[in-house]
Coordinates of C-alpha atoms and ligand atoms in Angstrom, one line a residue:
M15 CA 19.8 15.5 -22.4
S16 CA 17.1 16.8 -20.1
S17 CA 16.2 14.5 -17.2
P18 CA 13.0 12.5 -17.8
R19 CA 9.7 13.8 -16.3
K20 CA 9.1 12.3 -12.9
L21 CA 6.5 9.6 -13.1
I22 CA 3.7 8.3 -10.9
I23 CA 4.1 4.6 -10.4
A24 CA 1.1 2.7 -8.9
I25 CA 1.6 -0.7 -7.3
D26 CA -1.5 -2.4 -6.1
G27 CA -2.4 -5.9 -5.0
P28 CA -3.4 -8.1 -2.1
A29 CA -1.6 -8.3 1.3
G30 CA 1.6 -10.3 1.2
A31 CA 2.2 -10.1 -2.6
G32 CA 5.5 -8.3 -2.1
K33 CA 4.2 -4.8 -2.9
S34 CA 6.0 -2.9 -0.1
T35 CA 9.4 -4.4 -0.6
T36 CA 9.2 -4.1 -4.4
A37 CA 7.9 -0.6 -4.3
R38 CA 10.6 0.5 -1.9
L39 CA 13.4 -1.0 -4.0
V40 CA 12.0 0.5 -7.2
A41 CA 11.8 3.9 -5.5
Q42 CA 15.4 3.6 -4.3
R43 CA 16.6 2.7 -7.8
L44 CA 14.9 5.6 -9.4
G45 CA 15.6 8.1 -6.6
Y46 CA 11.8 8.4 -6.1
V47 CA 9.8 8.7 -2.9
Y48 CA 8.1 5.5 -1.7
V49 CA 4.6 6.0 -0.3
D50 CA 2.8 3.2 1.5
T51 CA -0.8 4.2 1.6
G52 CA -1.9 1.3 3.8
A53 CA 0.1 3.0 6.6
M54 CA -2.5 5.8 6.5
Y55 CA -5.4 3.5 7.0
R56 CA -3.4 1.7 9.7
A57 CA -2.6 5.0 11.5
L58 CA -6.2 6.0 11.5
T59 CA -7.2 2.6 12.8
L60 CA -4.6 2.9 15.6
A61 CA -5.9 6.3 16.6
A62 CA -9.5 5.0 16.7
L63 CA -8.5 2.0 18.9
R64 CA -6.5 4.1 21.3
R65 CA -9.2 6.6 21.7
G66 CA -12.1 4.1 21.8
V67 CA -13.7 5.7 18.8
P68 CA -16.5 3.4 17.4
L69 CA -15.5 1.7 14.2
E70 CA -18.4 3.4 12.3
E71 CA -18.3 5.7 9.3
E72 CA -19.1 9.1 10.8
P73 CA -17.0 8.9 13.9
L74 CA -14.0 7.6 11.9
A75 CA -14.4 10.3 9.2
E76 CA -14.5 12.9 12.0
L77 CA -11.3 11.4 13.5
A78 CA -9.7 11.4 10.0
R79 CA -10.3 15.1 9.8
Q80 CA -8.9 15.7 13.3
V81 CA -5.7 13.7 13.4
R82 CA -2.5 14.6 11.5
I83 CA -1.1 11.6 9.6
E84 CA 2.3 12.2 8.0
L85 CA 4.3 9.8 5.9
R86 CA 8.0 10.7 5.9
P87 CA 10.5 9.2 3.6
S88 CA 13.4 7.5 5.5
A89 CA 16.4 5.3 5.0
D90 CA 14.3 2.2 5.6
G91 CA 11.5 3.4 3.3
Q92 CA 8.9 5.4 5.2
R93 CA 8.1 6.4 8.8
T94 CA 4.5 7.0 9.8
L95 CA 3.7 9.9 12.2
L96 CA 0.4 10.3 14.0
D97 CA 0.0 13.8 15.5
G98 CA 3.8 14.0 15.5
E99 CA 4.4 10.6 17.2
D100 CA 6.3 7.9 15.3
V101 CA 3.8 5.0 15.1
S102 CA 5.6 3.0 12.4
D103 CA 5.8 -0.1 14.6
A104 CA 2.5 0.3 16.5
I105 CA 0.5 0.3 13.2
R106 CA 1.7 -3.3 12.5
L107 CA 0.2 -4.6 15.8
P108 CA -2.2 -7.5 15.2
E109 CA -5.2 -5.5 16.7
V110 CA -4.6 -2.9 14.0
T111 CA -4.3 -5.4 11.2
Q112 CA -7.5 -7.1 12.3
A113 CA -9.5 -3.8 12.3
V114 CA -8.0 -2.0 9.3
S115 CA -10.1 -3.6 6.6
R116 CA -13.3 -2.5 8.4
V117 CA -12.0 1.0 8.8
S118 CA -10.8 1.3 5.2
A119 CA -14.1 0.1 3.7
F120 CA -16.0 3.3 4.7
P121 CA -16.3 5.7 1.7
A122 CA -16.2 8.9 3.9
V123 CA -12.9 7.7 5.4
R124 CA -11.5 6.9 2.0
R125 CA -12.4 10.3 0.5
I126 CA -10.3 12.0 3.2
L127 CA -7.3 9.8 2.9
V128 CA -7.4 9.6 -0.9
E129 CA -7.2 13.4 -1.0
K130 CA -4.0 13.3 1.1
Q131 CA -2.5 10.6 -1.1
R132 CA -3.2 12.7 -4.3
E133 CA -1.5 15.6 -2.6
L134 CA 1.5 13.5 -1.8
G135 CA 1.9 12.2 -5.4
K136 CA 0.8 15.1 -7.5
D137 CA 4.3 16.2 -8.6
G138 CA 5.3 12.7 -9.6
G139 CA 8.5 11.0 -8.6
V140 CA 6.6 8.6 -6.4
V141 CA 6.1 4.9 -6.1
M142 CA 2.8 4.4 -4.3
D143 CA 1.7 1.1 -2.9
G144 CA -1.9 0.3 -2.0
R145 CA -5.1 -1.3 -3.2
D146 CA -6.7 1.4 -5.4
I147 CA -3.9 3.6 -6.6
G148 CA -4.2 2.7 -10.3
T149 CA -8.0 2.6 -10.2
V150 CA -9.0 5.6 -8.0
V151 CA -6.1 7.6 -6.5
F152 CA -4.2 8.0 -9.8
P153 CA -6.2 6.6 -12.6
H154 CA -3.8 8.3 -15.0
A155 CA -0.6 7.0 -13.3
D156 CA 2.2 6.5 -15.8
V157 CA 2.9 2.9 -14.8
K158 CA 0.4 0.6 -13.1
V159 CA 1.4 -2.7 -11.7
F160 CA -0.9 -5.2 -9.9
L161 CA 1.2 -7.7 -7.9
T162 CA -0.4 -10.9 -6.9
A163 CA 0.7 -14.4 -5.6
S164 CA -0.9 -17.6 -4.4
L165 CA -2.4 -17.5 -0.9
E166 CA 0.1 -20.2 0.2
Q167 CA 3.1 -18.2 -1.0
R168 CA 1.8 -15.0 0.5
A169 CA 1.2 -16.7 3.9
R170 CA 4.7 -18.3 3.8
R171 CA 6.3 -14.9 3.2
R172 CA 4.3 -13.1 5.7
A173 CA 4.9 -15.8 8.4
R174 CA 8.7 -15.6 7.7
E175 CA 8.6 -11.8 8.0
L176 CA 6.7 -12.0 11.3
R177 CA 9.2 -14.6 12.6
Q178 CA 12.1 -12.3 11.8
Q179 CA 10.4 -9.7 14.0
G180 CA 10.2 -12.2 16.8
V181 CA 6.5 -13.1 16.4
Q182 CA 5.9 -16.8 16.3
V183 CA 2.9 -17.7 14.0
A184 CA 1.5 -20.7 12.3
E185 CA 1.4 -20.4 8.5
H186 CA -2.2 -21.6 8.4
E187 CA -3.2 -18.9 10.8
V188 CA -1.6 -16.2 8.6
A189 CA -3.3 -17.8 5.5
R190 CA -6.6 -17.5 7.2
E191 CA -6.1 -13.9 8.2
L192 CA -4.9 -13.0 4.6
A193 CA -7.9 -14.7 3.0
L194 CA -10.3 -12.8 5.2
R195 CA -8.6 -9.5 4.4
D196 CA -8.6 -10.3 0.7
R197 CA -12.3 -11.0 0.9
L198 CA -13.1 -7.8 2.8
D199 CA -10.8 -5.7 0.6
S200 CA -12.2 -7.2 -2.7
E201 CA -15.9 -7.2 -1.8
R202 CA -16.3 -3.7 -0.4
S203 CA -18.4 -1.5 -2.7
D204 CA -16.1 1.6 -2.6
S205 CA -12.8 1.1 -4.4
P206 CA -12.6 -2.7 -4.2
L207 CA -9.2 -4.4 -4.6
R208 CA -8.9 -5.2 -8.4
P209 CA -6.5 -4.5 -11.2
A210 CA -7.1 -1.4 -13.3
P211 CA -7.9 -2.5 -16.9
D212 CA -4.6 -1.1 -18.0
A213 CA -2.5 -2.5 -15.2
V214 CA 0.3 -5.0 -15.8
V215 CA -0.5 -8.1 -13.6
I216 CA 2.6 -9.8 -12.3
D217 CA 2.3 -13.1 -10.4
T218 CA 5.2 -13.1 -7.9
S219 CA 4.6 -16.7 -6.6
E220 CA 7.8 -17.9 -8.4
L221 CA 9.7 -14.7 -8.5
S222 CA 12.4 -13.4 -6.1
I223 CA 12.3 -9.8 -4.9
E224 CA 15.1 -8.9 -7.3
E225 CA 13.1 -10.3 -10.2
Q226 CA 10.0 -8.5 -9.2
T227 CA 11.9 -5.2 -8.9
E228 CA 13.5 -5.7 -12.3
R229 CA 10.2 -6.4 -14.0
V230 CA 8.7 -3.2 -12.6
L231 CA 11.8 -1.2 -13.5
A232 CA 11.6 -2.6 -17.1
L233 CA 8.1 -1.1 -17.3
V234 CA 9.2 2.2 -16.0
Y235 CA 12.2 2.4 -18.4
E236 CA 9.9 1.5 -21.3
R237 CA 7.5 4.3 -20.3
Q238 CA 10.4 6.8 -20.1
R239 CA 11.5 5.7 -23.6
C240 CA 8.0 6.3 -24.9
N241 CA 7.8 9.7 -23.2
R242 CA 11.2 10.7 -24.7
A243 CA 10.1 9.5 -28.2
Q244 CA 7.0 11.6 -27.9
G245 CA 9.1 14.6 -27.0
Ligands
DC30 O1 -1.0 -2.7 2.7 P1 -1.5 -2.9 4.1 O2 -1.7 -4.3 4.6 O3 -0.7 -2.2 5.1 O4 -3.0 -2.2 4.1 C1 -3.8 -2.2 5.3 C2 -5.3 -2.2 4.9 O5 -5.6 -0.9 4.4 C3 -5.7 -3.2 3.8 O6 -6.3 -4.3 4.4 C4 -6.7 -2.5 3.0 C5 -6.5 -1.0 3.2 N1 -5.9 -0.2 2.1 C6 -6.8 0.3 1.3 O7 -8.0 0.1 1.4 N2 -6.4 1.1 0.3 C7 -5.1 1.4 0.1 N3 -4.7 2.2 -0.9 C8 -4.2 0.8 1.0 C9 -4.6 0.0 2.0

């Protein structure tokens, strides 16, 4: 039997819904490449903060054209390189997290990064996580999932993750930051965070990571079965 065509799997949703862990595990199970598109917006934000570039549309778009942002698959999912430097940890700094929603709201910035994302996924065999993958980057993705969870649950998970990295945070602070990002990401006029009409919405509030992964994989296998049946 010939091996199935390599699919494009889009995983969107708000911060803290479990997208990155789920997408990484799904990619591992399928032997696909995991692409975290948020890391691109974060790398550009880091470059702007380091160089003192004003967080305005034209200077940021110019910077996006100048810098080289690379996403490299690695054993732990993905490493992010900015002009050859590994910035995978630096892009998670609180200053970056606070500024990234502003940076990613500018249409001229999005156009440049979306083009790079399309290039990365064009041959399939990718699980791409973001906010607009199923709506804008790959509106014809083979499988579209929108992961969501209650704000409390997302804040609890994010706070636990941060504590594991040695950062002590109060859960209500994390909840406030997530709520603000949700609002900025959902209310922007270009590519706001929302499920594609044909996305399968999965509420992960009561699900374990394994269960989330299995649900997404079930959708992928179903899609592969349909593709086989259609020849
Ligand atoms: O997934 P994340 O928290 O690393 O994403 C960082 C920010 O980047 C998020 O607040 C919104 C933005 N983003 C986006 O606008 N479009 C994407 N495809 C991915 C992320």
